[in-house]
Amino acid sequence: MKRELPAIQRAYDLSKELFPRVAKFPKDYKFSLGQRIIDNSLDNLELLIEAAYTSNKSNLLQEANIRLERLRFLLRLSRDLGSLSDSGYEHIMKMINNLGKQIGGWRKQASAKG
């Protein structure tokens, strides 16, 4: 994992950031919306790790992008329902946007290699 490491590290950092925030969700949302947020985040991390060890990265990286987009909407819903503060939402969105750029660059690099 040479150049891929930054995307994996960002996905790891995002997951690490989300766990304590979701733990503070109201009980009504913690085990439904909160669990979906955690699941998407961890699935994304796993997809990126898998992409680092396979020659056919394209499909995995596309799936990681889709998971990231799902995560954006779940987090927006969390903010709109009051489970996530505006400042917390903004901080996490910056992390997601940075991760999206890393994944996009990785996808371009993987496409260029064939």
Short mmCIF file of N, CA and C in Angstrom, two decimals:
data_model
loop_
_atom_site.label_atom_id
_atom_site.label_comp_id
_atom_site.label_asym_id
_atom_site.label_seq_id
_atom_site.Cartn_x
_atom_site.Cartn_y
_atom_site.Cartn_z
N MET A 1 0.84 -1.18 0.00
CA MET A 1 0.00 0.00 0.00
C MET A 1 0.89 1.24 0.00
N LYS A 2 1.27 1.69 -1.15
CA LYS A 2 2.11 2.87 -1.21
C LYS A 2 1.24 4.12 -1.35
N ARG A 3 0.84 4.46 -2.55
CA ARG A 3 0.06 5.68 -2.77
C ARG A 3 -1.37 5.58 -2.24
N GLU A 4 -1.86 4.38 -2.03
CA GLU A 4 -3.23 4.21 -1.58
C GLU A 4 -3.39 4.53 -0.09
N LEU A 5 -2.31 4.50 0.62
CA LEU A 5 -2.37 4.67 2.06
C LEU A 5 -3.10 5.94 2.50
N PRO A 6 -2.92 7.10 1.87
CA PRO A 6 -3.65 8.29 2.33
C PRO A 6 -5.17 8.11 2.33
N ALA A 7 -5.73 7.48 1.30
CA ALA A 7 -7.18 7.27 1.26
C ALA A 7 -7.61 6.32 2.38
N ILE A 8 -6.85 5.28 2.59
CA ILE A 8 -7.19 4.33 3.64
C ILE A 8 -7.08 5.00 5.01
N GLN A 9 -6.05 5.80 5.20
CA GLN A 9 -5.89 6.50 6.49
C GLN A 9 -7.03 7.48 6.72
N ARG A 10 -7.45 8.18 5.67
CA ARG A 10 -8.58 9.12 5.81
C ARG A 10 -9.88 8.38 6.12
N ALA A 11 -10.08 7.23 5.51
CA ALA A 11 -11.28 6.44 5.79
C ALA A 11 -11.25 5.92 7.24
N TYR A 12 -10.08 5.54 7.68
CA TYR A 12 -9.90 5.09 9.07
C TYR A 12 -10.21 6.25 10.04
N ASP A 13 -9.64 7.41 9.75
CA ASP A 13 -9.86 8.59 10.60
C ASP A 13 -11.34 8.99 10.63
N LEU A 14 -12.00 8.87 9.49
CA LEU A 14 -13.43 9.18 9.43
C LEU A 14 -14.22 8.23 10.32
N SER A 15 -13.94 6.95 10.21
CA SER A 15 -14.64 5.97 11.05
C SER A 15 -14.39 6.25 12.53
N LYS A 16 -13.15 6.55 12.84
CA LYS A 16 -12.78 6.84 14.23
C LYS A 16 -13.52 8.08 14.74
N GLU A 17 -13.73 9.04 13.89
CA GLU A 17 -14.46 10.26 14.25
C GLU A 17 -15.96 9.99 14.44
N LEU A 18 -16.50 9.09 13.63
CA LEU A 18 -17.93 8.84 13.66
C LEU A 18 -18.39 8.04 14.88
N PHE A 19 -17.60 7.10 15.33
CA PHE A 19 -18.03 6.24 16.43
C PHE A 19 -18.48 7.03 17.67
N PRO A 20 -17.67 7.94 18.22
CA PRO A 20 -18.13 8.65 19.41
C PRO A 20 -19.31 9.59 19.13
N ARG A 21 -19.39 10.12 17.93
CA ARG A 21 -20.52 11.01 17.60
C ARG A 21 -21.82 10.22 17.54
N VAL A 22 -21.78 9.06 16.90
CA VAL A 22 -22.99 8.22 16.81
C VAL A 22 -23.38 7.71 18.20
N ALA A 23 -22.41 7.46 19.04
CA ALA A 23 -22.70 6.99 20.40
C ALA A 23 -23.54 8.01 21.18
N LYS A 24 -23.48 9.26 20.77
CA LYS A 24 -24.24 10.32 21.45
C LYS A 24 -25.60 10.58 20.81
N PHE A 25 -25.92 9.86 19.75
CA PHE A 25 -27.23 10.02 19.12
C PHE A 25 -28.32 9.65 20.12
N PRO A 26 -29.49 10.28 19.99
CA PRO A 26 -30.63 9.86 20.83
C PRO A 26 -30.96 8.39 20.56
N LYS A 27 -31.46 7.75 21.56
CA LYS A 27 -31.79 6.32 21.48
C LYS A 27 -32.67 6.00 20.27
N ASP A 28 -33.57 6.92 19.94
CA ASP A 28 -34.49 6.70 18.80
C ASP A 28 -33.76 6.54 17.47
N TYR A 29 -32.55 7.12 17.36
CA TYR A 29 -31.82 7.10 16.09
C TYR A 29 -30.52 6.30 16.14
N LYS A 30 -30.03 6.04 17.32
CA LYS A 30 -28.72 5.41 17.47
C LYS A 30 -28.65 4.03 16.80
N PHE A 31 -29.69 3.24 16.95
CA PHE A 31 -29.63 1.85 16.47
C PHE A 31 -30.23 1.68 15.07
N SER A 32 -30.68 2.75 14.49
CA SER A 32 -31.16 2.68 13.11
C SER A 32 -30.26 3.55 12.23
N LEU A 33 -30.45 4.83 12.29
CA LEU A 33 -29.65 5.75 11.50
C LEU A 33 -28.17 5.69 11.89
N GLY A 34 -27.90 5.69 13.17
CA GLY A 34 -26.51 5.64 13.63
C GLY A 34 -25.79 4.39 13.18
N GLN A 35 -26.45 3.25 13.26
CA GLN A 35 -25.81 2.00 12.84
C GLN A 35 -25.54 1.99 11.34
N ARG A 36 -26.44 2.57 10.57
CA ARG A 36 -26.22 2.63 9.11
C ARG A 36 -25.03 3.52 8.78
N ILE A 37 -24.86 4.59 9.54
CA ILE A 37 -23.70 5.47 9.35
C ILE A 37 -22.42 4.70 9.62
N ILE A 38 -22.38 4.02 10.74
CA ILE A 38 -21.19 3.24 11.11
C ILE A 38 -20.93 2.15 10.08
N ASP A 39 -21.97 1.43 9.69
CA ASP A 39 -21.81 0.34 8.71
C ASP A 39 -21.25 0.86 7.39
N ASN A 40 -21.79 1.97 6.89
CA ASN A 40 -21.29 2.53 5.62
C ASN A 40 -19.85 2.98 5.74
N SER A 41 -19.52 3.56 6.86
CA SER A 41 -18.16 4.03 7.09
C SER A 41 -17.17 2.86 7.12
N LEU A 42 -17.51 1.82 7.87
CA LEU A 42 -16.63 0.65 7.96
C LEU A 42 -16.57 -0.12 6.64
N ASP A 43 -17.70 -0.22 5.94
CA ASP A 43 -17.70 -0.87 4.63
C ASP A 43 -16.78 -0.13 3.67
N ASN A 44 -16.82 1.20 3.75
CA ASN A 44 -15.96 2.01 2.90
C ASN A 44 -14.50 1.73 3.20
N LEU A 45 -14.14 1.70 4.45
CA LEU A 45 -12.76 1.40 4.85
C LEU A 45 -12.35 0.02 4.32
N GLU A 46 -13.21 -0.97 4.47
CA GLU A 46 -12.90 -2.32 4.00
C GLU A 46 -12.73 -2.36 2.49
N LEU A 47 -13.57 -1.63 1.75
CA LEU A 47 -13.44 -1.59 0.29
C LEU A 47 -12.10 -1.01 -0.13
N LEU A 48 -11.67 0.03 0.55
CA LEU A 48 -10.39 0.66 0.20
C LEU A 48 -9.22 -0.26 0.53
N ILE A 49 -9.30 -0.96 1.64
CA ILE A 49 -8.25 -1.92 1.98
C ILE A 49 -8.19 -3.02 0.93
N GLU A 50 -9.36 -3.51 0.54
CA GLU A 50 -9.41 -4.56 -0.48
C GLU A 50 -8.85 -4.05 -1.81
N ALA A 51 -9.18 -2.80 -2.17
CA ALA A 51 -8.68 -2.23 -3.42
C ALA A 51 -7.16 -2.14 -3.42
N ALA A 52 -6.57 -1.93 -2.26
CA ALA A 52 -5.11 -1.82 -2.18
C ALA A 52 -4.43 -3.14 -2.50
N TYR A 53 -5.14 -4.24 -2.36
CA TYR A 53 -4.53 -5.56 -2.54
C TYR A 53 -5.02 -6.32 -3.76
N THR A 54 -5.73 -5.63 -4.65
CA THR A 54 -6.21 -6.30 -5.85
C THR A 54 -5.80 -5.52 -7.09
N SER A 55 -5.72 -6.22 -8.21
CA SER A 55 -5.33 -5.53 -9.44
C SER A 55 -6.55 -4.85 -10.09
N ASN A 56 -7.76 -5.35 -9.83
CA ASN A 56 -8.97 -4.74 -10.40
C ASN A 56 -9.59 -3.80 -9.37
N LYS A 57 -9.03 -2.61 -9.28
CA LYS A 57 -9.44 -1.64 -8.27
C LYS A 57 -10.70 -0.87 -8.65
N SER A 58 -10.96 -0.74 -9.93
CA SER A 58 -11.99 0.16 -10.43
C SER A 58 -13.37 -0.06 -9.79
N ASN A 59 -13.86 -1.28 -9.78
CA ASN A 59 -15.18 -1.57 -9.23
C ASN A 59 -15.23 -1.29 -7.72
N LEU A 60 -14.16 -1.66 -7.02
CA LEU A 60 -14.12 -1.43 -5.58
C LEU A 60 -14.10 0.06 -5.27
N LEU A 61 -13.35 0.82 -6.03
CA LEU A 61 -13.28 2.26 -5.79
C LEU A 61 -14.59 2.95 -6.15
N GLN A 62 -15.27 2.46 -7.18
CA GLN A 62 -16.59 3.00 -7.51
C GLN A 62 -17.57 2.71 -6.38
N GLU A 63 -17.53 1.51 -5.84
CA GLU A 63 -18.41 1.16 -4.72
C GLU A 63 -18.07 2.02 -3.50
N ALA A 64 -16.80 2.30 -3.28
CA ALA A 64 -16.40 3.16 -2.16
C ALA A 64 -16.99 4.57 -2.36
N ASN A 65 -16.98 5.06 -3.58
CA ASN A 65 -17.58 6.37 -3.87
C ASN A 65 -19.08 6.37 -3.58
N ILE A 66 -19.74 5.30 -3.96
CA ILE A 66 -21.18 5.18 -3.70
C ILE A 66 -21.45 5.16 -2.20
N ARG A 67 -20.67 4.40 -1.47
CA ARG A 67 -20.82 4.34 0.00
C ARG A 67 -20.60 5.72 0.62
N LEU A 68 -19.64 6.45 0.09
CA LEU A 68 -19.36 7.79 0.60
C LEU A 68 -20.56 8.71 0.35
N GLU A 69 -21.16 8.58 -0.80
CA GLU A 69 -22.34 9.40 -1.11
C GLU A 69 -23.50 9.03 -0.19
N ARG A 70 -23.69 7.74 0.05
CA ARG A 70 -24.73 7.32 1.01
C ARG A 70 -24.47 7.94 2.37
N LEU A 71 -23.23 7.90 2.77
CA LEU A 71 -22.83 8.45 4.06
C LEU A 71 -23.16 9.95 4.14
N ARG A 72 -22.92 10.66 3.06
CA ARG A 72 -23.25 12.10 3.04
C ARG A 72 -24.72 12.33 3.35
N PHE A 73 -25.58 11.54 2.72
CA PHE A 73 -27.02 11.72 2.93
C PHE A 73 -27.44 11.29 4.33
N LEU A 74 -26.89 10.22 4.83
CA LEU A 74 -27.23 9.78 6.18
C LEU A 74 -26.80 10.82 7.22
N LEU A 75 -25.66 11.43 7.00
CA LEU A 75 -25.19 12.45 7.93
C LEU A 75 -26.02 13.72 7.82
N ARG A 76 -26.42 14.05 6.62
CA ARG A 76 -27.30 15.22 6.45
C ARG A 76 -28.61 15.01 7.18
N LEU A 77 -29.14 13.79 7.05
CA LEU A 77 -30.38 13.45 7.76
C LEU A 77 -30.17 13.54 9.27
N SER A 78 -29.03 13.07 9.73
CA SER A 78 -28.72 13.14 11.16
C SER A 78 -28.70 14.58 11.65
N ARG A 79 -28.10 15.44 10.86
CA ARG A 79 -28.08 16.87 11.23
C ARG A 79 -29.49 17.44 11.23
N ASP A 80 -30.25 17.13 10.20
CA ASP A 80 -31.60 17.68 10.09
C ASP A 80 -32.52 17.18 11.21
N LEU A 81 -32.25 15.99 11.72
CA LEU A 81 -33.05 15.44 12.83
C LEU A 81 -32.52 15.89 14.20
N GLY A 82 -31.42 16.63 14.20
CA GLY A 82 -30.88 17.14 15.44
C GLY A 82 -29.94 16.20 16.18
N SER A 83 -29.57 15.11 15.55
CA SER A 83 -28.65 14.16 16.18
C SER A 83 -27.19 14.58 16.04
N LEU A 84 -26.93 15.43 15.10
CA LEU A 84 -25.57 15.88 14.82
C LEU A 84 -25.59 17.41 14.74
N SER A 85 -24.69 18.05 15.46
CA SER A 85 -24.65 19.52 15.46
C SER A 85 -24.19 20.03 14.10
N ASP A 86 -24.49 21.28 13.83
CA ASP A 86 -24.05 21.89 12.57
C ASP A 86 -22.53 21.88 12.46
N SER A 87 -21.85 22.19 13.56
CA SER A 87 -20.38 22.21 13.52
C SER A 87 -19.82 20.80 13.35
N GLY A 88 -20.43 19.82 14.00
CA GLY A 88 -20.00 18.43 13.83
C GLY A 88 -20.22 17.96 12.40
N TYR A 89 -21.35 18.33 11.85
CA TYR A 89 -21.67 17.99 10.46
C TYR A 89 -20.65 18.61 9.52
N GLU A 90 -20.36 19.88 9.73
CA GLU A 90 -19.40 20.57 8.87
C GLU A 90 -18.02 19.92 8.94
N HIS A 91 -17.58 19.57 10.13
CA HIS A 91 -16.28 18.93 10.31
C HIS A 91 -16.23 17.58 9.57
N ILE A 92 -17.25 16.79 9.73
CA ILE A 92 -17.29 15.47 9.10
C ILE A 92 -17.40 15.60 7.58
N MET A 93 -18.15 16.58 7.10
CA MET A 93 -18.26 16.78 5.65
C MET A 93 -16.91 17.14 5.04
N LYS A 94 -16.10 17.91 5.75
CA LYS A 94 -14.76 18.23 5.26
C LYS A 94 -13.93 16.94 5.15
N MET A 95 -14.06 16.09 6.15
CA MET A 95 -13.34 14.81 6.11
C MET A 95 -13.81 13.97 4.93
N ILE A 96 -15.11 13.92 4.72
CA ILE A 96 -15.67 13.14 3.61
C ILE A 96 -15.24 13.70 2.27
N ASN A 97 -15.26 15.02 2.13
CA ASN A 97 -14.84 15.63 0.87
C ASN A 97 -13.38 15.34 0.58
N ASN A 98 -12.53 15.41 1.59
CA ASN A 98 -11.12 15.09 1.40
C ASN A 98 -10.93 13.63 1.01
N LEU A 99 -11.68 12.75 1.65
CA LEU A 99 -11.61 11.33 1.31
C LEU A 99 -12.10 11.11 -0.12
N GLY A 100 -13.18 11.79 -0.50
CA GLY A 100 -13.69 11.67 -1.87
C GLY A 100 -12.66 12.08 -2.90
N LYS A 101 -11.90 13.13 -2.61
CA LYS A 101 -10.84 13.56 -3.52
C LYS A 101 -9.75 12.49 -3.61
N GLN A 102 -9.41 11.90 -2.50
CA GLN A 102 -8.40 10.83 -2.50
C GLN A 102 -8.87 9.64 -3.34
N ILE A 103 -10.11 9.24 -3.13
CA ILE A 103 -10.66 8.10 -3.88
C ILE A 103 -10.72 8.44 -5.37
N GLY A 104 -11.14 9.67 -5.70
CA GLY A 104 -11.20 10.09 -7.10
C GLY A 104 -9.84 10.05 -7.77
N GLY A 105 -8.83 10.52 -7.07
CA GLY A 105 -7.46 10.47 -7.61
C GLY A 105 -6.99 9.05 -7.80
N TRP A 106 -7.31 8.20 -6.85
CA TRP A 106 -6.93 6.79 -6.92
C TRP A 106 -7.63 6.13 -8.11
N ARG A 107 -8.92 6.47 -8.31
CA ARG A 107 -9.66 5.90 -9.45
C ARG A 107 -9.04 6.32 -10.77
N LYS A 108 -8.64 7.59 -10.88
CA LYS A 108 -8.00 8.07 -12.12
C LYS A 108 -6.71 7.33 -12.36
N GLN A 109 -5.94 7.17 -11.31
CA GLN A 109 -4.66 6.45 -11.42
C GLN A 109 -4.90 5.00 -11.83
N ALA A 110 -5.89 4.36 -11.24
CA ALA A 110 -6.19 2.96 -11.56
C ALA A 110 -6.68 2.83 -13.00
N SER A 111 -7.48 3.78 -13.47
CA SER A 111 -7.99 3.76 -14.85
C SER A 111 -6.86 3.95 -15.86
N ALA A 112 -5.92 4.82 -15.52
CA ALA A 112 -4.80 5.08 -16.41
C ALA A 112 -3.89 3.85 -16.57
N LYS A 113 -3.85 3.03 -15.53
CA LYS A 113 -3.01 1.81 -15.59
C LYS A 113 -3.69 0.69 -16.37
N GLY A 114 -5.00 0.87 -16.59
CA GLY A 114 -5.67 -0.13 -17.40
C GLY A 114 -6.62 -0.87 -16.63
#
